[in-house]
Short mmCIF file of C-alpha atoms and ligand atoms in Angstrom, two decimals:
data_model
loop_
_atom_site.label_atom_id
_atom_site.label_comp_id
_atom_site.label_asym_id
_atom_site.label_seq_id
_atom_site.Cartn_x
_atom_site.Cartn_y
_atom_site.Cartn_z
CA MET A 1154 0.00 0.00 0.00
CA SER A 1155 1.41 3.43 -0.91
CA LEU A 1156 1.97 6.03 1.78
CA ASN A 1157 -0.92 8.03 0.34
CA ASP A 1158 -3.20 5.02 0.71
CA GLN A 1159 -2.07 4.37 4.25
CA TRP A 1160 -2.86 7.92 5.32
CA MET A 1161 -6.17 7.82 3.50
CA GLN A 1162 -7.20 4.64 5.30
CA ARG A 1163 -6.29 6.04 8.70
CA ASP A 1164 -8.09 9.27 7.88
CA LEU A 1165 -11.31 7.66 6.72
CA LYS A 1166 -11.60 5.66 9.92
CA VAL A 1167 -11.80 8.77 12.07
CA LEU A 1168 -12.42 11.92 10.04
CA TRP A 1169 -15.51 13.60 8.64
CA HIS A 1170 -14.42 16.13 5.99
CA PRO A 1171 -15.94 19.55 5.29
CA CYS A 1172 -18.33 20.06 2.37
CA THR A 1173 -18.01 16.40 1.40
CA GLN A 1174 -20.32 13.45 0.81
CA MET A 1175 -18.00 11.01 2.54
CA LYS A 1176 -19.24 8.13 0.40
CA ASP A 1177 -17.54 9.78 -2.59
CA HIS A 1178 -14.26 8.64 -1.12
CA GLN A 1179 -15.12 5.06 -1.94
CA SER A 1180 -14.07 5.97 -5.47
CA LEU A 1181 -12.40 9.34 -5.17
CA PRO A 1182 -9.05 9.18 -3.36
CA LEU A 1183 -8.26 11.67 -0.65
CA ILE A 1184 -4.95 13.40 -1.21
CA PRO A 1185 -2.79 13.41 1.93
CA ILE A 1186 -0.42 16.37 1.74
CA ARG A 1187 3.01 16.04 3.27
CA ARG A 1188 4.35 19.53 2.58
CA GLY A 1189 3.73 22.77 0.75
CA GLN A 1190 6.20 25.13 -0.85
CA GLY A 1191 5.22 28.24 -2.79
CA VAL A 1192 2.29 27.43 -5.06
CA TRP A 1193 3.01 23.70 -4.83
CA LEU A 1194 1.60 21.02 -2.55
CA GLU A 1195 3.24 17.61 -2.36
CA ASP A 1196 1.57 14.35 -1.38
CA PHE A 1197 3.08 11.42 0.51
CA ASP A 1198 3.96 9.61 -2.70
CA GLY A 1199 5.92 12.63 -3.95
CA LYS A 1200 3.37 13.91 -6.48
CA ARG A 1201 3.04 17.69 -6.70
CA TYR A 1202 -0.09 19.79 -7.25
CA LEU A 1203 -0.22 23.44 -8.22
CA ASP A 1204 -2.63 25.09 -5.78
CA ALA A 1205 -4.77 27.02 -8.29
CA VAL A 1206 -7.43 27.91 -5.72
CA SER A 1207 -5.10 29.08 -2.94
CA SER A 1208 -6.42 26.36 -0.61
CA TRP A 1209 -9.97 27.73 -0.48
CA TRP A 1210 -8.89 31.27 -1.36
CA VAL A 1211 -6.65 31.95 1.62
CA ASN A 1212 -3.08 31.56 0.47
CA VAL A 1213 -1.71 34.66 -1.22
CA PHE A 1214 2.07 34.38 -0.77
CA GLY A 1215 2.63 30.67 -1.08
CA HIS A 1216 2.88 27.76 1.29
CA GLY A 1217 5.86 27.77 3.64
CA ASN A 1218 6.49 31.47 3.09
CA ALA A 1219 9.80 32.35 4.79
CA CYS A 1220 8.67 35.81 6.04
CA ILE A 1221 5.44 34.57 7.55
CA ASN A 1222 7.12 31.50 9.04
CA ALA A 1223 9.77 33.65 10.71
CA ARG A 1224 7.25 36.10 12.15
CA ILE A 1225 5.15 33.30 13.63
CA ARG A 1226 8.27 31.64 15.09
CA ASP A 1227 9.32 34.91 16.73
CA GLN A 1228 5.89 35.43 18.15
CA LEU A 1229 5.86 31.86 19.47
CA GLU A 1230 8.93 32.63 21.57
CA ASN A 1231 7.03 35.35 23.41
CA LEU A 1232 3.34 34.66 23.57
CA GLU A 1233 1.17 32.04 21.88
CA HIS A 1234 -2.16 33.26 23.20
CA VAL A 1235 -3.91 35.33 25.81
CA MET A 1236 -7.59 36.10 26.12
CA LEU A 1237 -8.47 39.49 24.65
CA ALA A 1238 -11.09 40.54 27.22
CA GLY A 1239 -9.30 42.66 29.81
CA PHE A 1240 -5.91 41.96 28.17
CA THR A 1241 -4.09 43.06 25.06
CA HIS A 1242 -0.78 42.39 23.32
CA GLU A 1243 1.64 43.90 20.85
CA PRO A 1244 0.68 42.09 17.62
CA VAL A 1245 -3.06 42.77 18.04
CA VAL A 1246 -2.49 46.48 18.64
CA GLU A 1247 -0.10 46.75 15.69
CA LEU A 1248 -2.38 44.80 13.39
CA SER A 1249 -5.41 46.89 14.31
CA GLU A 1250 -3.47 50.11 13.69
CA ARG A 1251 -2.37 48.87 10.31
CA LEU A 1252 -5.81 47.64 9.27
CA VAL A 1253 -7.28 51.02 10.15
CA GLN A 1254 -4.50 52.65 8.13
CA ILE A 1255 -4.93 50.59 4.94
CA THR A 1256 -8.73 50.32 4.78
CA PRO A 1257 -10.97 53.15 3.47
CA PRO A 1258 -11.23 56.25 5.67
CA GLY A 1259 -13.72 56.13 8.52
CA LEU A 1260 -13.18 52.50 9.55
CA ASN A 1261 -11.45 53.18 12.85
CA LYS A 1262 -12.36 50.29 15.11
CA VAL A 1263 -11.48 46.62 14.72
CA PHE A 1264 -13.30 43.69 16.34
CA TYR A 1265 -11.85 40.20 15.87
CA ALA A 1266 -13.42 36.78 15.35
CA ASP A 1267 -11.76 33.51 14.51
CA ASN A 1268 -13.22 32.58 11.11
CA GLY A 1269 -15.15 34.21 8.29
CA SER A 1270 -18.64 33.04 9.26
CA SER A 1271 -18.14 34.28 12.81
CA GLY A 1272 -17.01 37.62 11.40
CA ILE A 1273 -20.29 37.82 9.49
CA GLU A 1274 -22.22 37.03 12.69
CA VAL A 1275 -20.38 39.87 14.41
CA ALA A 1276 -21.28 42.38 11.67
CA LEU A 1277 -24.95 41.32 11.59
CA LYS A 1278 -25.30 41.40 15.37
CA MET A 1279 -23.48 44.73 15.68
CA SER A 1280 -25.66 46.34 13.04
CA PHE A 1281 -28.88 45.11 14.64
CA HIS A 1282 -27.61 46.10 18.09
CA TYR A 1283 -26.55 49.56 16.89
CA TRP A 1284 -30.11 50.29 15.83
CA LEU A 1285 -31.46 48.85 19.06
CA ASN A 1286 -29.12 51.07 21.08
CA SER A 1287 -30.23 53.99 18.93
CA GLY A 1288 -33.89 53.46 19.77
CA GLN A 1289 -34.81 51.83 16.45
CA ALA A 1290 -35.72 48.33 17.54
CA ALA A 1291 -37.80 47.73 14.41
CA LYS A 1292 -34.67 47.57 12.28
CA LYS A 1293 -33.93 43.87 12.57
CA ARG A 1294 -33.97 42.44 9.04
CA PHE A 1295 -31.22 42.15 6.46
CA ILE A 1296 -31.25 42.63 2.70
CA THR A 1297 -29.07 40.24 0.74
CA LEU A 1298 -28.46 39.43 -2.92
CA THR A 1299 -29.58 36.24 -4.61
CA ASN A 1300 -26.70 33.83 -5.19
CA SER A 1301 -24.81 35.20 -2.16
CA TYR A 1302 -22.59 33.22 0.15
CA HIS A 1303 -21.53 34.48 3.56
CA GLY A 1304 -20.65 31.32 5.47
CA GLU A 1305 -22.11 28.33 7.22
CA THR A 1306 -23.27 29.42 10.66
CA VAL A 1307 -27.01 29.91 10.94
CA ALA A 1308 -27.22 33.71 10.59
CA ALA A 1309 -24.51 33.68 7.90
CA MET A 1310 -26.51 31.04 6.01
CA SER A 1311 -29.62 33.18 6.39
CA VAL A 1312 -28.03 35.99 4.42
CA GLY A 1313 -26.72 33.51 1.86
CA ASP A 1314 -28.60 32.13 -1.11
CA VAL A 1315 -26.75 29.15 -2.55
CA SER A 1316 -29.51 26.61 -2.14
CA LEU A 1317 -27.19 23.62 -1.88
CA PHE A 1318 -25.88 25.01 1.38
CA THR A 1319 -29.04 26.59 2.77
CA ASP A 1320 -32.18 24.72 1.62
CA THR A 1321 -31.84 21.86 4.06
CA TYR A 1322 -31.68 24.27 6.98
CA LYS A 1323 -34.49 26.61 5.85
CA ALA A 1324 -36.47 25.94 9.01
CA LEU A 1325 -33.65 27.40 11.09
CA LEU A 1326 -32.96 30.55 9.11
CA LEU A 1327 -33.70 34.24 9.74
CA ASP A 1328 -36.26 35.89 7.53
CA THR A 1329 -34.18 37.98 5.11
CA ILE A 1330 -35.11 40.06 2.07
CA LYS A 1331 -33.54 38.77 -1.14
CA VAL A 1332 -32.88 41.09 -4.03
CA PRO A 1333 -31.89 39.86 -7.52
CA SER A 1334 -28.12 39.87 -7.94
CA PRO A 1335 -26.42 42.20 -10.45
CA ASP A 1336 -24.58 39.06 -11.67
CA CYS A 1337 -23.32 40.08 -15.13
CA TYR A 1338 -23.31 36.54 -16.48
CA LEU A 1339 -27.07 37.00 -16.73
CA ARG A 1340 -26.92 40.31 -18.60
CA PRO A 1341 -28.69 40.52 -21.96
CA GLU A 1342 -26.49 40.25 -25.01
CA GLY A 1343 -24.73 43.49 -25.95
CA VAL A 1344 -25.26 45.11 -22.55
CA SER A 1345 -22.12 46.19 -20.65
CA TRP A 1346 -21.33 45.10 -17.07
CA GLU A 1347 -21.81 48.68 -15.93
CA GLU A 1348 -25.17 49.09 -17.61
CA HIS A 1349 -26.44 45.75 -16.35
CA SER A 1350 -25.29 46.52 -12.80
CA ARG A 1351 -27.05 49.89 -12.95
CA VAL A 1352 -30.26 48.36 -14.28
CA MET A 1353 -30.25 45.63 -11.63
CA PHE A 1354 -29.86 48.26 -8.93
CA ALA A 1355 -33.52 49.22 -9.44
CA HIS A 1356 -34.48 46.05 -7.50
CA MET A 1357 -32.32 47.12 -4.57
CA GLU A 1358 -33.71 50.65 -4.65
CA GLN A 1359 -37.22 49.26 -4.55
CA ALA A 1360 -36.47 46.87 -1.66
CA LEU A 1361 -34.89 49.69 0.34
CA ALA A 1362 -37.79 52.04 -0.37
CA GLU A 1363 -40.25 49.40 0.75
CA HIS A 1364 -38.45 47.94 3.76
CA HIS A 1365 -35.91 50.46 5.10
CA GLN A 1366 -37.80 51.01 8.33
CA GLU A 1367 -37.38 47.36 9.29
CA VAL A 1368 -33.93 46.84 7.74
CA ALA A 1369 -30.70 47.04 9.74
CA ALA A 1370 -28.24 46.42 6.90
CA VAL A 1371 -27.62 45.33 3.34
CA ILE A 1372 -24.87 42.72 3.07
CA VAL A 1373 -22.96 42.06 -0.16
CA GLU A 1374 -19.94 40.23 -1.49
CA PRO A 1375 -18.41 43.16 -3.39
CA LEU A 1376 -17.66 42.58 -7.10
CA ILE A 1377 -17.44 38.76 -6.98
CA GLN A 1378 -20.00 36.30 -5.65
CA GLY A 1379 -17.50 33.57 -4.90
CA ALA A 1380 -19.18 30.35 -3.79
CA GLY A 1381 -22.13 31.26 -6.03
CA GLY A 1382 -19.91 30.43 -9.01
CA MET A 1383 -17.50 33.38 -9.22
CA ARG A 1384 -20.26 35.56 -10.65
CA MET A 1385 -19.11 39.17 -11.09
CA TYR A 1386 -20.52 42.69 -11.32
CA HIS A 1387 -19.45 46.29 -11.81
CA PRO A 1388 -18.32 48.64 -9.00
CA ILE A 1389 -21.06 51.11 -9.96
CA TYR A 1390 -23.48 48.86 -8.09
CA LEU A 1391 -21.54 49.40 -4.86
CA ARG A 1392 -21.49 53.16 -5.39
CA LEU A 1393 -25.25 53.27 -5.94
CA LEU A 1394 -25.76 51.01 -2.95
CA ARG A 1395 -23.70 53.24 -0.67
CA GLU A 1396 -25.72 56.29 -1.72
CA ALA A 1397 -29.02 54.49 -1.24
CA CYS A 1398 -28.06 53.06 2.16
CA ASP A 1399 -27.20 56.60 3.29
CA ARG A 1400 -30.47 57.94 1.95
CA TYR A 1401 -32.54 55.25 3.66
CA GLY A 1402 -30.62 55.04 6.93
CA VAL A 1403 -29.47 51.45 6.46
CA HIS A 1404 -26.01 50.01 7.15
CA LEU A 1405 -23.85 48.58 4.39
CA ILE A 1406 -21.86 45.44 5.23
CA HIS A 1407 -19.08 44.49 2.82
CA ASP A 1408 -18.12 40.85 3.11
CA GLU A 1409 -14.57 41.02 1.72
CA ILE A 1410 -13.64 37.69 3.28
CA ALA A 1411 -12.89 36.22 -0.15
CA VAL A 1412 -12.16 39.34 -2.19
CA GLY A 1413 -10.11 41.43 0.25
CA PHE A 1414 -6.32 41.64 0.05
CA GLY A 1415 -5.84 42.22 -3.64
CA ARG A 1416 -8.03 39.56 -5.21
CA THR A 1417 -10.10 42.00 -7.29
CA GLY A 1418 -7.11 44.05 -8.43
CA THR A 1419 -7.19 46.60 -5.58
CA MET A 1420 -6.30 45.91 -1.96
CA PHE A 1421 -10.02 46.01 -1.08
CA ALA A 1422 -12.91 45.78 -3.52
CA CYS A 1423 -14.63 48.83 -2.00
CA GLU A 1424 -11.75 51.00 -3.26
CA GLN A 1425 -13.01 50.47 -6.81
CA ALA A 1426 -16.24 52.22 -5.89
CA ALA A 1427 -14.44 54.78 -3.71
CA ILE A 1428 -16.77 54.08 -0.80
CA THR A 1429 -16.53 53.18 2.87
CA PRO A 1430 -18.95 50.51 4.09
CA ASP A 1431 -20.24 50.68 7.68
CA PHE A 1432 -18.80 47.24 8.29
CA LEU A 1433 -15.91 45.63 6.44
CA VAL A 1434 -15.44 41.93 7.18
CA LEU A 1435 -12.01 40.43 6.42
CA SER A 1436 -10.65 36.92 6.84
CA LYS A 1437 -9.01 34.24 4.63
CA ALA A 1438 -5.96 36.04 3.12
CA LEU A 1439 -5.74 38.26 6.22
CA THR A 1440 -3.21 35.82 7.70
CA GLY A 1441 -1.69 34.88 4.35
CA GLY A 1442 -3.63 31.63 4.58
CA TYR A 1443 -1.84 30.47 7.72
CA LEU A 1444 -4.24 30.74 10.63
CA PRO A 1445 -7.97 31.25 11.12
CA MET A 1446 -8.88 34.84 11.93
CA ALA A 1447 -11.46 37.45 10.96
CA ALA A 1448 -11.54 41.19 11.48
CA VAL A 1449 -14.66 43.34 11.42
CA LEU A 1450 -13.88 47.01 10.90
CA THR A 1451 -16.45 49.65 11.67
CA THR A 1452 -16.92 53.36 12.25
CA ASP A 1453 -16.60 55.58 15.31
CA GLU A 1454 -20.32 56.21 15.04
CA VAL A 1455 -21.17 52.53 15.44
CA TYR A 1456 -18.64 52.17 18.27
CA ALA A 1457 -20.09 55.21 20.08
CA ALA A 1458 -23.58 53.69 20.15
CA PHE A 1459 -22.26 50.93 22.45
CA TYR A 1460 -20.02 53.09 24.65
CA ASP A 1461 -21.72 53.79 27.96
CA ASP A 1462 -21.85 52.84 31.63
CA TYR A 1463 -21.94 49.07 32.11
CA ALA A 1464 -25.34 49.18 33.81
CA THR A 1465 -26.99 50.55 30.66
CA LEU A 1466 -26.31 47.12 29.10
CA ARG A 1467 -25.45 48.67 25.77
CA ALA A 1468 -22.12 46.82 25.40
CA PHE A 1469 -21.44 44.31 22.64
CA LEU A 1470 -21.09 41.22 24.81
CA HIS A 1471 -19.92 38.96 22.02
CA SER A 1472 -16.75 36.89 22.10
CA HIS A 1473 -14.93 34.05 20.42
CA THR A 1474 -12.34 32.30 22.55
CA TYR A 1475 -9.42 32.78 20.15
CA THR A 1476 -10.25 36.42 19.36
CA GLY A 1477 -7.07 38.28 18.40
CA ASN A 1478 -4.82 35.25 18.71
CA PRO A 1479 -1.21 36.56 18.73
CA LEU A 1480 0.13 33.93 16.31
CA ALA A 1481 -2.61 34.77 13.79
CA CYS A 1482 -1.89 38.49 14.28
CA ALA A 1483 1.81 37.83 13.64
CA ALA A 1484 0.96 35.98 10.41
CA ALA A 1485 -1.28 38.89 9.38
CA LEU A 1486 1.42 41.46 10.13
CA ALA A 1487 3.95 39.54 8.02
CA THR A 1488 1.35 39.32 5.24
CA LEU A 1489 0.80 43.09 5.36
CA ASP A 1490 4.57 43.64 5.28
CA ILE A 1491 4.79 41.65 2.05
CA PHE A 1492 1.96 43.67 0.50
CA ARG A 1493 3.75 46.90 1.52
CA ASP A 1494 7.29 45.92 0.54
CA ASP A 1495 6.78 43.89 -2.63
CA ASN A 1496 4.52 46.18 -4.65
CA VAL A 1497 2.09 43.27 -4.88
CA ILE A 1498 -1.01 45.02 -6.23
CA GLU A 1499 1.00 46.54 -9.07
CA ARG A 1500 2.85 43.30 -9.87
CA ASN A 1501 -0.43 41.38 -9.92
CA LYS A 1502 -1.55 43.41 -12.94
CA ALA A 1503 0.88 41.54 -15.19
CA LEU A 1504 -0.17 38.19 -13.70
CA ALA A 1505 -3.86 39.03 -14.20
CA ALA A 1506 -3.14 39.97 -17.81
CA ARG A 1507 -1.37 36.64 -18.29
CA MET A 1508 -4.36 34.81 -16.77
CA HIS A 1509 -6.54 36.59 -19.30
CA SER A 1510 -4.38 35.86 -22.34
CA ALA A 1511 -3.76 32.24 -21.36
CA ASN A 1512 -7.48 31.49 -21.08
CA ALA A 1513 -9.07 33.84 -23.60
CA HIS A 1514 -9.29 31.14 -26.30
CA LEU A 1515 -11.66 29.14 -24.08
CA ALA A 1516 -14.41 31.67 -24.83
CA GLU A 1517 -14.63 29.99 -28.26
CA HIS A 1518 -15.14 26.53 -26.79
CA PRO A 1519 -18.51 25.07 -27.80
CA HIS A 1520 -19.34 24.31 -24.16
CA VAL A 1521 -18.08 27.49 -22.56
CA ALA A 1522 -20.62 30.30 -22.15
CA GLU A 1523 -18.24 32.81 -20.62
CA VAL A 1524 -14.69 33.43 -19.49
CA ARG A 1525 -14.88 36.24 -16.93
CA GLN A 1526 -12.28 37.91 -14.80
CA THR A 1527 -11.89 40.47 -12.05
CA GLY A 1528 -8.26 41.00 -11.04
CA MET A 1529 -6.70 37.76 -9.84
CA ALA A 1530 -9.92 35.73 -10.13
CA LEU A 1531 -10.81 34.12 -13.45
CA ALA A 1532 -13.78 31.82 -14.06
CA ILE A 1533 -14.88 29.67 -16.98
CA GLU A 1534 -18.57 28.76 -17.15
CA MET A 1535 -19.15 25.33 -18.76
CA VAL A 1536 -22.63 24.89 -20.24
CA GLN A 1537 -24.62 22.30 -22.10
CA ASP A 1538 -25.84 24.79 -24.69
CA LYS A 1539 -23.71 27.81 -25.43
CA THR A 1540 -26.29 29.98 -27.19
CA ALA A 1541 -29.07 29.50 -24.65
CA LYS A 1542 -26.59 29.31 -21.74
CA THR A 1543 -28.28 26.12 -20.60
CA ALA A 1544 -26.51 24.78 -17.54
CA TYR A 1545 -25.52 21.14 -17.23
CA PRO A 1546 -27.74 19.24 -14.80
CA TRP A 1547 -25.77 19.36 -11.55
CA GLN A 1548 -26.11 15.60 -11.15
CA GLU A 1549 -23.73 15.13 -14.06
CA ARG A 1550 -20.93 16.59 -11.94
CA ARG A 1551 -18.98 17.84 -14.92
CA GLY A 1552 -16.75 19.94 -12.68
CA LEU A 1553 -15.66 16.82 -10.86
CA ARG A 1554 -14.17 15.51 -14.11
CA VAL A 1555 -12.12 18.66 -14.48
CA TYR A 1556 -11.00 18.25 -10.87
CA GLN A 1557 -9.96 14.64 -11.44
CA HIS A 1558 -8.14 15.42 -14.66
CA ALA A 1559 -6.31 18.31 -13.02
CA LEU A 1560 -5.17 16.11 -10.13
CA GLN A 1561 -3.71 13.63 -12.59
CA ARG A 1562 -1.84 16.46 -14.30
CA GLY A 1563 -0.61 17.94 -11.03
CA ALA A 1564 -3.00 20.81 -10.35
CA LEU A 1565 -5.51 21.50 -7.62
CA LEU A 1566 -8.43 22.99 -9.53
CA ARG A 1567 -11.66 22.54 -7.61
CA PRO A 1568 -14.57 23.79 -9.75
CA LEU A 1569 -17.79 25.15 -8.28
CA GLY A 1570 -20.40 23.04 -10.04
CA SER A 1571 -19.70 23.65 -13.73
CA VAL A 1572 -17.59 26.72 -13.11
CA VAL A 1573 -13.87 26.14 -13.44
CA TYR A 1574 -11.91 28.94 -11.82
CA PHE A 1575 -8.46 30.10 -10.85
CA LEU A 1576 -7.74 32.08 -7.69
CA PRO A 1577 -4.02 31.44 -7.49
CA PRO A 1578 -1.52 32.67 -4.92
CA TYR A 1579 0.15 35.89 -6.07
CA VAL A 1580 3.54 34.15 -6.18
CA ILE A 1581 2.50 32.12 -9.22
CA THR A 1582 4.73 32.54 -12.29
CA PRO A 1583 3.51 33.32 -15.84
CA GLU A 1584 4.61 29.81 -16.89
CA GLU A 1585 2.58 28.25 -14.10
CA ILE A 1586 -0.44 30.27 -15.22
CA ASP A 1587 0.02 28.86 -18.73
CA PHE A 1588 0.26 25.34 -17.29
CA LEU A 1589 -3.01 25.81 -15.39
CA ALA A 1590 -4.73 27.13 -18.49
CA GLU A 1591 -3.56 24.08 -20.43
CA VAL A 1592 -4.80 21.70 -17.74
CA ALA A 1593 -8.16 23.49 -17.50
CA SER A 1594 -8.57 23.44 -21.25
CA GLU A 1595 -7.90 19.68 -21.41
CA GLY A 1596 -10.18 19.09 -18.43
CA ILE A 1597 -13.00 21.07 -20.00
CA ASP A 1598 -12.63 19.09 -23.24
CA ILE A 1599 -12.84 15.82 -21.34
CA ALA A 1600 -15.71 16.96 -19.10
CA THR A 1601 -17.87 18.23 -21.93
CA ARG A 1602 -17.09 15.54 -24.52
CA GLU A 1603 -19.27 12.71 -23.29
CA SER A 1604 -22.93 12.67 -22.54
CA VAL A 1605 -23.72 11.47 -19.07
CA SER A 1606 -26.75 9.55 -18.00
CA VAL A 1607 -27.98 10.45 -14.53
CA ALA A 1608 -31.31 10.76 -12.78
CA VAL A 1609 -32.20 14.45 -12.73
CA ASP A 1610 -33.75 15.80 -9.57
CA ASN A 1611 -34.04 19.56 -9.51
CA ARG A 1612 -34.22 20.10 -5.83
CA TYR A 1613 -31.05 22.15 -6.04
CA PRO A 1614 -31.17 23.95 -9.37
CA ASP A 1615 -28.13 26.05 -8.56
CA HIS A 1616 -26.08 23.26 -7.11
CA ARG A 1617 -22.50 24.39 -6.67
CA ASP A 1618 -20.95 21.41 -5.06
CA PRO A 1619 -17.24 21.65 -5.71
CA GLY A 1620 -17.53 18.69 -8.05
C1 PLP B 2442 -17.60 35.67 0.88
C2 PLP B 2442 -17.46 34.70 2.00
N1 PLP B 2442 -17.99 34.99 3.19
C3 PLP B 2442 -17.86 34.17 4.24
C4 PLP B 2442 -17.18 32.97 4.14
C5 PLP B 2442 -17.08 32.06 5.33
O1 PLP B 2442 -15.80 32.04 5.84
P1 PLP B 2442 -15.34 30.78 6.75
O2 PLP B 2442 -15.33 29.60 5.84
O3 PLP B 2442 -14.00 31.17 7.26
O4 PLP B 2442 -16.36 30.64 7.84
C6 PLP B 2442 -16.63 32.62 2.91
C7 PLP B 2442 -15.93 31.33 2.75
O5 PLP B 2442 -15.69 30.87 1.66
C8 PLP B 2442 -16.78 33.50 1.82
O6 PLP B 2442 -16.29 33.21 0.61
#
């Protein structure tokens, strides 16, 4: 038995993996990873895989990054953890100062959580609680876009709309208001992203006009709806949304968990609309992909609504045990150093252009409806019928074939349903981008060549299982 097999057997006896039908592993091998270096992961049998999706969108400067490793090691010598209630420490103060400095003006206070979903819970609760503290108890609902994803905890699921993840739990969810997404894949032929995003904003305007008195906040994934299939829209939507939220007295929550830290071509997506949200939620690449952490940035105005004598019970009595963990802060500080010192956002422009040129030909593929890109995220939408944009039935699991082909060729490409995408670490080389494009192209050929016979059950019409 190979070393890979041995680890897989031990694993399957005791582990239950995330976002996985465990029975799949009867036929689909698990890949035990022994080490990572740069964009490469290596399994126990010595095979290497190019991490095209940055290990679920977290890794921006490569595995085993020397700067981040060193900073964590240094921190480890001094302090691994201390609770953040009543105590503080150097890396959390420094990180908070730097986050305030690099995010849009007006976001002056940082609250930490220990994963993205928990960060979303913080923002939702803070917004609701702000209005409560301000004497507006009726404002307790949230507006969200169709096809959104904000995480897996119950309130985060409530503001999400990828039915695969949420339908089963409907009975548990908050009652939210869903507004049609500006998703530009769905724009009519000949209409620009900007025009479509503007037109779709009418739905948001209407929802705000109708419901603002009962709405605490609008929550969006700015520019890219990630788990919803890397669907993209124009920054004008965010500008219009900011104006409307101000007009109607509603908070704006930007979930930049996936898109923050350079993914869209600017450090934060909100920069492209030149706006400041009331809450900015960061996670994933915040620690360079090393340690779980989320930061929720907000304004002095929100902070002030909670600041009072203890007995008024206006405080935000929310905590996660590992809030502000020093090792995670150290990883984040090293990550911010690399952004500052290596001119990353500028250098990424050439990489993004290479991603475009390496994949542009796929737009002509008979089973590709669209190749779309925002900054360092590029997605290829496989379809059954190109002209009508008819999706493949999800049961056919076409993406899974691309995934399997890519593994054979030495790439970790994990499609979302029929959407093949690249979200590579920023330390990828132009040649590695070309290699990924080649693998994706072959995988798409293989996945779309054969017809597949499966029972079709449309319970989950927008199924985005990664495979
Ligand atoms: C936009 C967005 N929000 C929230 C989350 C949830 O983050 P976590 O998985 O750390 O809970 C994700 C995760 O993919 C995400 O993409």
